[in-house]
mmCIF file of C-alpha atoms and ligand atoms in Angstrom:
data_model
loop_
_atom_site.group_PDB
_atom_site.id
_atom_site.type_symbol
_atom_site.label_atom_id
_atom_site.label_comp_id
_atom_site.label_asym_id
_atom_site.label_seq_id
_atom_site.Cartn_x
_atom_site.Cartn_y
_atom_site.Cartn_z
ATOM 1 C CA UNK A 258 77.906 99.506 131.152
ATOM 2 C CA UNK A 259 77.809 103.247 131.360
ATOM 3 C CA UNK A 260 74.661 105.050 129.729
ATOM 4 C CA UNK A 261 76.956 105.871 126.756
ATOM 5 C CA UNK A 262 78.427 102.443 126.479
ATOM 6 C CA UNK A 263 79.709 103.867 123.029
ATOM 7 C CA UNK A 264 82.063 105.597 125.184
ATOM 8 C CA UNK A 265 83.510 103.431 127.083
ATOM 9 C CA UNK A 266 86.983 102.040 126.653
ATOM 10 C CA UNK A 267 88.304 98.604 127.222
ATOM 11 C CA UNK A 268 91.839 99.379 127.106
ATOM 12 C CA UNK A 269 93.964 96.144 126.009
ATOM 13 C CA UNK A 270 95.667 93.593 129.275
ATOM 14 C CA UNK A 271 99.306 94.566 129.193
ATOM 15 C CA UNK A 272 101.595 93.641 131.077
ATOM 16 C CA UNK A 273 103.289 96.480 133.765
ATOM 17 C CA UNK A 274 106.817 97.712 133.450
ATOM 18 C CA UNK A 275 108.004 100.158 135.809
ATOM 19 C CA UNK A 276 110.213 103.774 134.397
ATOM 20 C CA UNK A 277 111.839 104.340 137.843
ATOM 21 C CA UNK A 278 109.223 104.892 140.064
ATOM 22 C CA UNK A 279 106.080 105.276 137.257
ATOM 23 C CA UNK A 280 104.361 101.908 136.558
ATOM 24 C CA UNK A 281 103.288 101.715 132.381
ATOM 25 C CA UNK A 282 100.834 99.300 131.521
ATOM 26 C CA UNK A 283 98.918 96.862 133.265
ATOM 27 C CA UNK A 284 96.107 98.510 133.877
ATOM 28 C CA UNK A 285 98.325 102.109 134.950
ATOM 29 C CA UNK A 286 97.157 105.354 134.125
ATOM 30 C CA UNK A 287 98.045 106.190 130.470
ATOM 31 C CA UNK A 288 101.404 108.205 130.933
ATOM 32 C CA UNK A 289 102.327 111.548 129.285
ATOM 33 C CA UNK A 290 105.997 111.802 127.163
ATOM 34 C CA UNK A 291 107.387 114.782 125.911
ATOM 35 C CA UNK A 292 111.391 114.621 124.467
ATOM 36 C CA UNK A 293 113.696 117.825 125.026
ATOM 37 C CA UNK A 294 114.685 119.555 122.561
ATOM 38 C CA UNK A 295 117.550 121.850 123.583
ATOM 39 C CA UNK A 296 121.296 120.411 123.417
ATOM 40 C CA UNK A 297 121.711 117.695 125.736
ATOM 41 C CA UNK A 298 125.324 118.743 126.457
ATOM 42 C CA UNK A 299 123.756 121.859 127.938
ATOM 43 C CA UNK A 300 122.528 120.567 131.199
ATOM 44 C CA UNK A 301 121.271 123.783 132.567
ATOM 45 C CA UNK A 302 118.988 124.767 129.164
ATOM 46 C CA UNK A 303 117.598 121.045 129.135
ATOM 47 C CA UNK A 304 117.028 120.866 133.502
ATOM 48 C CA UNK A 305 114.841 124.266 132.713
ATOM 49 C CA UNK A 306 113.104 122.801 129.783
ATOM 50 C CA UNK A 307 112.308 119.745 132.035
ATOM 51 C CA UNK A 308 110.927 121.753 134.260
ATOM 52 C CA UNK A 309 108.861 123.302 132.018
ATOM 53 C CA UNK A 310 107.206 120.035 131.065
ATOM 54 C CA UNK A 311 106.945 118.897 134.992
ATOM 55 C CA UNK A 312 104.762 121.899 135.476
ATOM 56 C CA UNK A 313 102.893 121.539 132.727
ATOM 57 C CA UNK A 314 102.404 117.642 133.993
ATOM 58 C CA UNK A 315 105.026 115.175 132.350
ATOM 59 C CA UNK A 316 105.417 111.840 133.790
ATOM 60 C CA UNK A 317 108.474 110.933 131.992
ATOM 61 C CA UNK A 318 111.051 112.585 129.775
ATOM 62 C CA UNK A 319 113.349 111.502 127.074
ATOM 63 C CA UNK A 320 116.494 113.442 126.006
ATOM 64 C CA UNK A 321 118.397 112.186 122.830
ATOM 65 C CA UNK A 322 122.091 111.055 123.652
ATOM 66 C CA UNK A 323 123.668 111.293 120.861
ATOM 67 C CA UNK A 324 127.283 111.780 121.894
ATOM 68 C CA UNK A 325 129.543 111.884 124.612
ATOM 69 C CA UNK A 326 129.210 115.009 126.096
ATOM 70 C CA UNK A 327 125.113 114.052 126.054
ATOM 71 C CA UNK A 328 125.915 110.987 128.459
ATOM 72 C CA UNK A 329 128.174 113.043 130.422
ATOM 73 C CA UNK A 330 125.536 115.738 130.954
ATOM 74 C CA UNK A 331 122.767 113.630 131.641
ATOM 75 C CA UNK A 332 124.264 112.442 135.302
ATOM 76 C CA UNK A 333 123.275 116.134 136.035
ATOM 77 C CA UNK A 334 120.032 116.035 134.603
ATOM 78 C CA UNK A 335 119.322 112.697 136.031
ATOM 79 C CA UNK A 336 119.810 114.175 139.153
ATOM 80 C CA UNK A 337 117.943 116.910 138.689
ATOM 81 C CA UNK A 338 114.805 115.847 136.694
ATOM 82 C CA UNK A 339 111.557 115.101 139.038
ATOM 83 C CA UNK A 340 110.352 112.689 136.533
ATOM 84 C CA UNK A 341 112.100 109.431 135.095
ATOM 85 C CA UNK A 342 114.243 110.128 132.295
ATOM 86 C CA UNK A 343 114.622 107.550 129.290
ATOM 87 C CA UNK A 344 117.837 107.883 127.109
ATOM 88 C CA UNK A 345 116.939 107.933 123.258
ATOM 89 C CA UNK A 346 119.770 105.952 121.769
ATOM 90 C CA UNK A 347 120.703 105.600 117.536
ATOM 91 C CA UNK A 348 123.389 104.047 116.133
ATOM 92 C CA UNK A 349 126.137 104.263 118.924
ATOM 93 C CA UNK A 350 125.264 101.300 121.160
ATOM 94 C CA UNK A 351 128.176 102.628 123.784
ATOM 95 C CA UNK A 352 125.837 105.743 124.637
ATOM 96 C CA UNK A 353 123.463 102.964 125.957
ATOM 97 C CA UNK A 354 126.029 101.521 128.207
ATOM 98 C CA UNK A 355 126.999 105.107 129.484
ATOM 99 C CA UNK A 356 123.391 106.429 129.638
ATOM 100 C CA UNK A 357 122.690 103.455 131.740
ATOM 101 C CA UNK A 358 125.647 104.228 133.943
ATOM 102 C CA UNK A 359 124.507 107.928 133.982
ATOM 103 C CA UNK A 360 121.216 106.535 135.322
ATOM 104 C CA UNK A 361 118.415 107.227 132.636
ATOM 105 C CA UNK A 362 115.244 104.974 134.101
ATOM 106 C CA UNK A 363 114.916 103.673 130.249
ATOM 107 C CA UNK A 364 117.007 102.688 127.538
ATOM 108 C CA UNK A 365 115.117 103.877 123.596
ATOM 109 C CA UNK A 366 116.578 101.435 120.999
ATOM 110 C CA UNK A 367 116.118 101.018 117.747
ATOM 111 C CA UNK A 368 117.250 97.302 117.190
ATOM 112 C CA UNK A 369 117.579 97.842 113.845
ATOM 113 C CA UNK A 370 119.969 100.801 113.732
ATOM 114 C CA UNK A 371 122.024 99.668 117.177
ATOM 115 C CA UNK A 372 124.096 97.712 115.226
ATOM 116 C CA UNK A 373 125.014 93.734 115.692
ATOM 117 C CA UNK A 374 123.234 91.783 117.709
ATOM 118 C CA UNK A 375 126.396 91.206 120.207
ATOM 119 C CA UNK A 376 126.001 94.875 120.838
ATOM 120 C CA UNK A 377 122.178 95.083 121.201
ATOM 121 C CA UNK A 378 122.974 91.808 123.804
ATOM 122 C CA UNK A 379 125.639 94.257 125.719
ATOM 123 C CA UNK A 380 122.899 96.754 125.643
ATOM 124 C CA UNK A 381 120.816 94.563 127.511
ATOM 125 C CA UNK A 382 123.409 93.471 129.321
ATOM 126 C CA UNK A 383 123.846 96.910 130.578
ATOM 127 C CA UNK A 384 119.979 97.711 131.025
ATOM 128 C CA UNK A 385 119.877 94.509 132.988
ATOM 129 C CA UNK A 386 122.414 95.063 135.379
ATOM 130 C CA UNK A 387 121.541 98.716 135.986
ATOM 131 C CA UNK A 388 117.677 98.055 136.443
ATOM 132 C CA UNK A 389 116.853 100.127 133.842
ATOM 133 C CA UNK A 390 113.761 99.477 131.429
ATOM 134 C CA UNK A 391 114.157 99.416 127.823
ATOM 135 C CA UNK A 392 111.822 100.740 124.974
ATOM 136 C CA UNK A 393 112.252 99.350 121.768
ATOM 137 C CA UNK A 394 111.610 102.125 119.562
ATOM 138 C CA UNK A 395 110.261 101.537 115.927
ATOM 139 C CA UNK A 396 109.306 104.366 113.457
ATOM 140 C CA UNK A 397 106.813 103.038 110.785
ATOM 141 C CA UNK A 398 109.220 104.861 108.212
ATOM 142 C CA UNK A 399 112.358 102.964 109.409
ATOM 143 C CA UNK A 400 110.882 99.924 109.064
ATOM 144 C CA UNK A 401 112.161 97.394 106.625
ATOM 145 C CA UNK A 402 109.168 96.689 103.777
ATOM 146 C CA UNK A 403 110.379 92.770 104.124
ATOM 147 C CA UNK A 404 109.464 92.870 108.039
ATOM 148 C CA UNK A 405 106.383 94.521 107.319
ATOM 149 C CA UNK A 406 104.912 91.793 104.474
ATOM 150 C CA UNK A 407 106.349 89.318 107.072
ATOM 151 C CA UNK A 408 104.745 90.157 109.965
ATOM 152 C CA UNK A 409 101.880 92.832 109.427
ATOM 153 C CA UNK A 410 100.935 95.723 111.587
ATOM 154 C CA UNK A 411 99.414 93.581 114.661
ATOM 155 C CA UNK A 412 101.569 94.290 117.662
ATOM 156 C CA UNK A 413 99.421 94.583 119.885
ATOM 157 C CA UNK A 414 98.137 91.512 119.541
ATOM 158 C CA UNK A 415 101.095 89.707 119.352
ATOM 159 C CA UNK A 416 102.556 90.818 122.855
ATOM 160 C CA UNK A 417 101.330 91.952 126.134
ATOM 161 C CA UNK A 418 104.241 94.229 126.342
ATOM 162 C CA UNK A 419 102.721 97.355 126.889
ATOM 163 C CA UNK A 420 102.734 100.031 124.401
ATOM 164 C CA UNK A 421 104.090 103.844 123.424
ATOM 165 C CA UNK A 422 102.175 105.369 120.526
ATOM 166 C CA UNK A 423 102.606 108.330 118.774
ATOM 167 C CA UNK A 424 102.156 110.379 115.232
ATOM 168 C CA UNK A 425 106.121 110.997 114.163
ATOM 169 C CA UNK A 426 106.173 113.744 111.851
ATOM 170 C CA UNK A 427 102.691 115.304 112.429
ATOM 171 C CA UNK A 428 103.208 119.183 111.842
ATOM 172 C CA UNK A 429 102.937 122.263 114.169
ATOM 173 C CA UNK A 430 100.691 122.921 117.543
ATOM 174 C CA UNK A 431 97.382 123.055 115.349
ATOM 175 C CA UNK A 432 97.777 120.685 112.377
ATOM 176 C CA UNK A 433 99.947 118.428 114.691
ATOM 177 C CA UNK A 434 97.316 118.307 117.415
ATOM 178 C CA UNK A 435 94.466 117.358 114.756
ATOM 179 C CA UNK A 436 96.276 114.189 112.953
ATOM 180 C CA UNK A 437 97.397 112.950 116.447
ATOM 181 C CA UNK A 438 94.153 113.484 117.890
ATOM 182 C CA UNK A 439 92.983 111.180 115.109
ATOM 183 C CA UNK A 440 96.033 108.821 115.052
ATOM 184 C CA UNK A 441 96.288 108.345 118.663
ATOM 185 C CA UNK A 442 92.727 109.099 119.545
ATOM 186 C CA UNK A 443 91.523 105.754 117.262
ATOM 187 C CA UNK A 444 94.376 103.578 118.921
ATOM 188 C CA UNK A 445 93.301 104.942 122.176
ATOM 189 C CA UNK A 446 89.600 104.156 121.748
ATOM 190 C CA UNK A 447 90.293 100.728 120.472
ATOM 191 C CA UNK A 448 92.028 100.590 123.843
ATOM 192 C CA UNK A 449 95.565 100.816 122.613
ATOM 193 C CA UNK A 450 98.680 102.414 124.021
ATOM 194 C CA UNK A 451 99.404 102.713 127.907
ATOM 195 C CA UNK A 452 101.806 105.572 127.268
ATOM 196 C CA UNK A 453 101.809 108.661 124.576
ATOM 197 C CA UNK A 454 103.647 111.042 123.208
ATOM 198 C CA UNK A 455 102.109 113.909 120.668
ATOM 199 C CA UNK A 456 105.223 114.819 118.842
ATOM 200 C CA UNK A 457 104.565 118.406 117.287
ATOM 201 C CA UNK A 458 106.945 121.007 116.022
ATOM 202 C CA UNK A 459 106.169 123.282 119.210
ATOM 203 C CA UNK A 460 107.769 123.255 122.183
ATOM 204 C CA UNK A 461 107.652 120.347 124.288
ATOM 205 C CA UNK A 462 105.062 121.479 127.409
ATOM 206 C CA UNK A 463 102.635 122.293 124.522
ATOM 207 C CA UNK A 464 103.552 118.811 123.723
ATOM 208 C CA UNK A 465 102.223 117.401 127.359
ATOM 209 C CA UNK A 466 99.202 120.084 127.353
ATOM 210 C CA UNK A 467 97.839 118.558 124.133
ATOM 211 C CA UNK A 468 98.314 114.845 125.604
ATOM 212 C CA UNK A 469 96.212 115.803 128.280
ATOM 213 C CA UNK A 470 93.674 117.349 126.616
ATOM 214 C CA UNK A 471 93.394 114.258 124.217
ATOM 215 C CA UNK A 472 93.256 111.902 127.612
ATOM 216 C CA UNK A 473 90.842 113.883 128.950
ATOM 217 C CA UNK A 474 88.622 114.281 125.595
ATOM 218 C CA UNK A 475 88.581 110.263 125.897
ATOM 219 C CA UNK A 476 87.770 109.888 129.583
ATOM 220 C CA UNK A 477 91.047 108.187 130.334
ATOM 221 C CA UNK A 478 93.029 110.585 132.400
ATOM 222 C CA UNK A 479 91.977 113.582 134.355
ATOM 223 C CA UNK A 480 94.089 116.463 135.512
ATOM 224 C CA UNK A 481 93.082 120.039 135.601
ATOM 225 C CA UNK A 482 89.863 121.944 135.129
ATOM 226 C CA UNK A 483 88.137 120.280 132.145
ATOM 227 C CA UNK A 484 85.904 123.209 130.605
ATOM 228 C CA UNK A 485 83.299 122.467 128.282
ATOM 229 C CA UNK A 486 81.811 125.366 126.786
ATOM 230 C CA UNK A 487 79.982 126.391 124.048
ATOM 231 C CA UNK A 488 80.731 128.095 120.862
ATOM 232 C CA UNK A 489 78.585 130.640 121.098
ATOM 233 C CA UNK A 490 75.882 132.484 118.875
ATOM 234 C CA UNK A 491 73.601 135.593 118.642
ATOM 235 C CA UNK A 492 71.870 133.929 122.269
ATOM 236 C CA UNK A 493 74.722 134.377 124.258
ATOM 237 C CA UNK A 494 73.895 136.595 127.303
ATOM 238 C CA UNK A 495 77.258 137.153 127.852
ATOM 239 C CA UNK A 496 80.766 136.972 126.051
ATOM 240 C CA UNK A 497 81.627 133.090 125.890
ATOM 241 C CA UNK A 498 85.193 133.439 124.082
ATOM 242 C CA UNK A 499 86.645 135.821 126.010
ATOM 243 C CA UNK A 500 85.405 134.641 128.957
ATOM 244 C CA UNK A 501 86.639 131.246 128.163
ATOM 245 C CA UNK A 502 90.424 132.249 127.255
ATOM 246 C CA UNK A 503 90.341 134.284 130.156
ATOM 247 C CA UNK A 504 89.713 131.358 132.607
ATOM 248 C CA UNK A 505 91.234 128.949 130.739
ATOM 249 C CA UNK A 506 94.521 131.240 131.372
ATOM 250 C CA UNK A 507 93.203 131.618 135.577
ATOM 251 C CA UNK A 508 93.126 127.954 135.833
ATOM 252 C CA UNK A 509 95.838 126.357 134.037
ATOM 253 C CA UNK A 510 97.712 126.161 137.782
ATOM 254 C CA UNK A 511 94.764 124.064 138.942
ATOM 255 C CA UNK A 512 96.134 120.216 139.026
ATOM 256 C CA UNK A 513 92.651 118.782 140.756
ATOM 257 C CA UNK A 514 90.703 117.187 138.104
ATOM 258 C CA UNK A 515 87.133 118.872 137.846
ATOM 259 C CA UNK A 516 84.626 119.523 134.884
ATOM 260 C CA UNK A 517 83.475 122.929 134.262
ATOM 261 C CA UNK A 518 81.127 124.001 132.330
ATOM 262 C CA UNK A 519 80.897 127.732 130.674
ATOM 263 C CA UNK A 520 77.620 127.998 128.249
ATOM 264 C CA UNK A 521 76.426 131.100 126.360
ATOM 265 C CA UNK A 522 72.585 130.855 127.147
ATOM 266 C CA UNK A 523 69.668 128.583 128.477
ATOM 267 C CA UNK A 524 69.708 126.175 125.104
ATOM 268 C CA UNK A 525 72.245 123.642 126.161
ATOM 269 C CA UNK A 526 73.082 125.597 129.758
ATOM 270 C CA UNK A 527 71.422 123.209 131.688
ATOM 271 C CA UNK A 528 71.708 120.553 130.216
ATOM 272 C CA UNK A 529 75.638 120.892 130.458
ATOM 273 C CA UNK A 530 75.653 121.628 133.946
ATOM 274 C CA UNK A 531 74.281 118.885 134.867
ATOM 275 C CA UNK A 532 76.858 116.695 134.332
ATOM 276 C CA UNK A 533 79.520 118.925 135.884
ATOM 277 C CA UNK A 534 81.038 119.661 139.304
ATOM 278 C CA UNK A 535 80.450 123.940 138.038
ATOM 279 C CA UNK A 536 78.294 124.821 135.399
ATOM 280 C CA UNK A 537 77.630 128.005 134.364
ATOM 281 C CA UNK A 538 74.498 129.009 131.904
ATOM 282 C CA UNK A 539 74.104 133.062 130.360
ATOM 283 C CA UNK A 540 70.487 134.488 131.595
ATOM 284 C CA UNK A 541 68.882 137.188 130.164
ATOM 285 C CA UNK A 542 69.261 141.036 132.239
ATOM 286 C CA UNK A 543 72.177 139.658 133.639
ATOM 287 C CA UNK A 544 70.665 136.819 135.967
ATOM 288 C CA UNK A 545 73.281 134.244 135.196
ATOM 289 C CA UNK A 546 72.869 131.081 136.749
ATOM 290 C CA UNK A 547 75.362 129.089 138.430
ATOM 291 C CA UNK A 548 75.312 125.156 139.075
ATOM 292 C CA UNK A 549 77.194 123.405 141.677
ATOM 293 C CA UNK A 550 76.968 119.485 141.108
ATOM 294 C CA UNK A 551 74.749 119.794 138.749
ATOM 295 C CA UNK A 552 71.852 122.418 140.808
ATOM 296 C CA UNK A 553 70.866 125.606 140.138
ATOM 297 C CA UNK A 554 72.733 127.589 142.971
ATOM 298 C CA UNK A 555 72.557 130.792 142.718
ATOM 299 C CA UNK A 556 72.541 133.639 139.962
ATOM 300 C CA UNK A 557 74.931 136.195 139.310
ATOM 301 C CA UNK A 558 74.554 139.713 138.216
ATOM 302 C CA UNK A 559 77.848 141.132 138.554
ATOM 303 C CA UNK A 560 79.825 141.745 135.148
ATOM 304 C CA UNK A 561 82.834 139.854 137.096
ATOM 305 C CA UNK A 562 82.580 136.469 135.631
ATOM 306 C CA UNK A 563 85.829 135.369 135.613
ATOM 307 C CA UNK A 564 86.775 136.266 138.575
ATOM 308 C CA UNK A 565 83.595 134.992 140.138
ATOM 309 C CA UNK A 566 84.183 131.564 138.472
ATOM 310 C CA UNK A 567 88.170 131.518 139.369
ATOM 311 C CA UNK A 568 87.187 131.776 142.921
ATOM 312 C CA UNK A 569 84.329 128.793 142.779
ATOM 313 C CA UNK A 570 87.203 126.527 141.370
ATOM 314 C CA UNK A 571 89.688 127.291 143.407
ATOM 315 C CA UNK A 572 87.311 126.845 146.305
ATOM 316 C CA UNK A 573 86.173 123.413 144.876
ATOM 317 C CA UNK A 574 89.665 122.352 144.336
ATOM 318 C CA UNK A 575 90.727 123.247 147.843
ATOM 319 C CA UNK A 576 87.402 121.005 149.134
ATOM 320 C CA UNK A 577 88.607 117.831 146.523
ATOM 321 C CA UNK A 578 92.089 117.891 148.085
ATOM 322 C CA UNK A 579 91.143 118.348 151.449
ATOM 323 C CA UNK A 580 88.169 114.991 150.824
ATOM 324 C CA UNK A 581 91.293 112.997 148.988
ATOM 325 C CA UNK A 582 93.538 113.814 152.185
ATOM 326 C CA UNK A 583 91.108 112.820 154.690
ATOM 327 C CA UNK A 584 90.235 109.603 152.512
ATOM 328 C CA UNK A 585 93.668 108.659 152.464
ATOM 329 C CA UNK A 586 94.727 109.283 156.286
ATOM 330 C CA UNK A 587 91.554 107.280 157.083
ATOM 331 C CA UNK A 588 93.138 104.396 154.654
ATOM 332 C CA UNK A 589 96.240 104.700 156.279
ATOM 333 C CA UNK A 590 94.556 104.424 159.628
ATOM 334 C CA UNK A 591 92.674 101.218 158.697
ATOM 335 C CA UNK A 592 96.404 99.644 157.317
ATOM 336 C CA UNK A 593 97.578 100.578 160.514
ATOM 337 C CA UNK A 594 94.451 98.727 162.673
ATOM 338 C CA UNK A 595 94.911 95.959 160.610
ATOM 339 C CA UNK A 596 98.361 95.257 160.806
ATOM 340 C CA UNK A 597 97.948 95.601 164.686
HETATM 341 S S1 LIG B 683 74.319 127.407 124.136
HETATM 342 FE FE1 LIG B 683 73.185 129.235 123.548
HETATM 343 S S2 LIG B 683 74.747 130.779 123.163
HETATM 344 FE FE2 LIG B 683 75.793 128.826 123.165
HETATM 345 S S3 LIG B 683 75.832 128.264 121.000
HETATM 346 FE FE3 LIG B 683 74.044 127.275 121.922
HETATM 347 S S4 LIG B 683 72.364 128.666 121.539
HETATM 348 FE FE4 LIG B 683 74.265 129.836 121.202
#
């Protein structure tokens, strides 16, 4: 138990199913989903939108299929994608067969809109023989009230098949962000869902940023600098919010997860630092103080903060990546001793 046990997260036993080359569930890291939004049909706008979303951190994509010239496009896109792509699918149960022909990783169905159930069997059929996954995708609001008095709202209890959660319908980046924070964030602490999407009415990187930034608020997944800072008051010794947005902006590159910390004055400076790899705390006459793991280290005069804290980061990155590369040629090594 961790000294917050309130914290900690015992995320539900699922069972693993692989999206091309990403494992979901069984025990995986919670997985980031984002959906296109540009016209299918136009490869090149939706390859550039992907690639948007890769950079920003996306493990797997979906892109709506919704006629012909969708299917047709997505052998392109398939191609071109860095991430598994999953073929949303309503109504027209022959896109399935073609997406899985144009090789989406995933089939999305809705069983209940696919049609009969020969054709949600040729689905299968399809999915099967292409080793494709399937998703069975179920809106709360397409839902049949009869199902729902039949059966409850207990899923995941039900199955071990792992799960995609999301708010459908939240709103824009802010209003979005705060009802899926609180949708997905109670699921998430209860241990549910081994793969999200935040669906907002924003573009779809902003889409991956926030899903990241709720992982990381939860202590399930880390990537990227992880600032903590304060909100400031009439103590600060130094600007917080601008310096914040500035380095927020400097570091959003950065893929190494690390915890910064970025505090107005010597209340909660500390304190904070402690618990992070950088901490930063405002001092009065311009002695700053900066932390590395958690020790006073040294203090800072200069006006440059931002810069001065860009250049710790990128340092400690550099030192994180070079410790993971040596850990895992020494791994490597010991396979290789072993299987002599
Ligand atoms: S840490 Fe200091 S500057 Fe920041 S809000 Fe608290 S008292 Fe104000």
């Amino acid at each position: 138990m961790s000294i917050r046990p309130y914290r900690d997260i015992v995320r539900r036993k699922s069972r693993q199913v692989m999206v091309g080359p990403v494992p979901v569930g069984g025990g995986a890291p919670i997985n980031v989903q984002t959906m296109t939004n540009t016209l299918t049909a136009d490869a090149e706008a939706t390859i550039a939108q992907i690639r948007r979303c890769e950079e920003a951190g996306v493990d797997i994509i979906r892109v709506s299929c919704p006629d012909e010239e969708s299917t047709r496009a997505l052998h392109k896109i398939v191609k071109a994608s860095k991430v598994p792509i999953v073929a949303d699918i309503h109504f027209h149960y022959k896109r399935a067969l073609e997406a899985a022909d144009a090789g989406a990783a995933c089939l999305r169905i809705n069983p209940g809109n696919i049609g009969s159930a020969e054709r949600v069997r040729e689905v299968v059929k399809a999915a099967r023989d292409h080793g494709v996954s399937m998703r069975i995708g179920v809106n709360a609001g397409s839902l049949e009230k009869d199902l729902l008095e039949k059966y409850g709202q207990q899923l995941a209890d039900a199955c071990d098949y792992p799960l995609h959660i999301g708010v459908t319908e939240a709103g824009g980046l802010r209003t979005g962000t705060v009802k899926s924070s609180i949708g997905l964030g109670s699921l998430l602490w209860a241990g549910i869902g081994d793969t999200i999407r935040v669906s907002l009415s924003a573009e779809p990187e902003e889409e991956v940023r926030v899903g990241y930034e709720m992982l990381k608020a939860l202590g399930l997944r880390h990537r990227g600098v992880n600032i903590i800072s304060c909100p400031s008051c009439a103590r600060q010794q130094y600007d917080v919010i601008r310096t914040v947005e500035a380095l927020e902006k400097r570091v959003a590159h950065i893929t190494t997860p690390m915890t910064v910390s970025v505090i107005g004055c010597v209340v909660n400076g500390p304190g904070e630092a402690r618990e992070t790899d950088i901490g930063f705390t405002g001092g009065g006459n311009d002695t700053h103080q900066v932390y590395i793991a958690g020790v006073p280290h040294h203090r800072l005069k200069d006006a440059n903060v931002v810069d001065h804290l860009v250049e710790l980061i990128e340092k400690k990155a550099a030192e994180i990546e070079a410790a993971k590369s040596k850990d895992s040629a020494e791994e490597a090594d010991r396979h290789r001793t072993a299987a002599e």
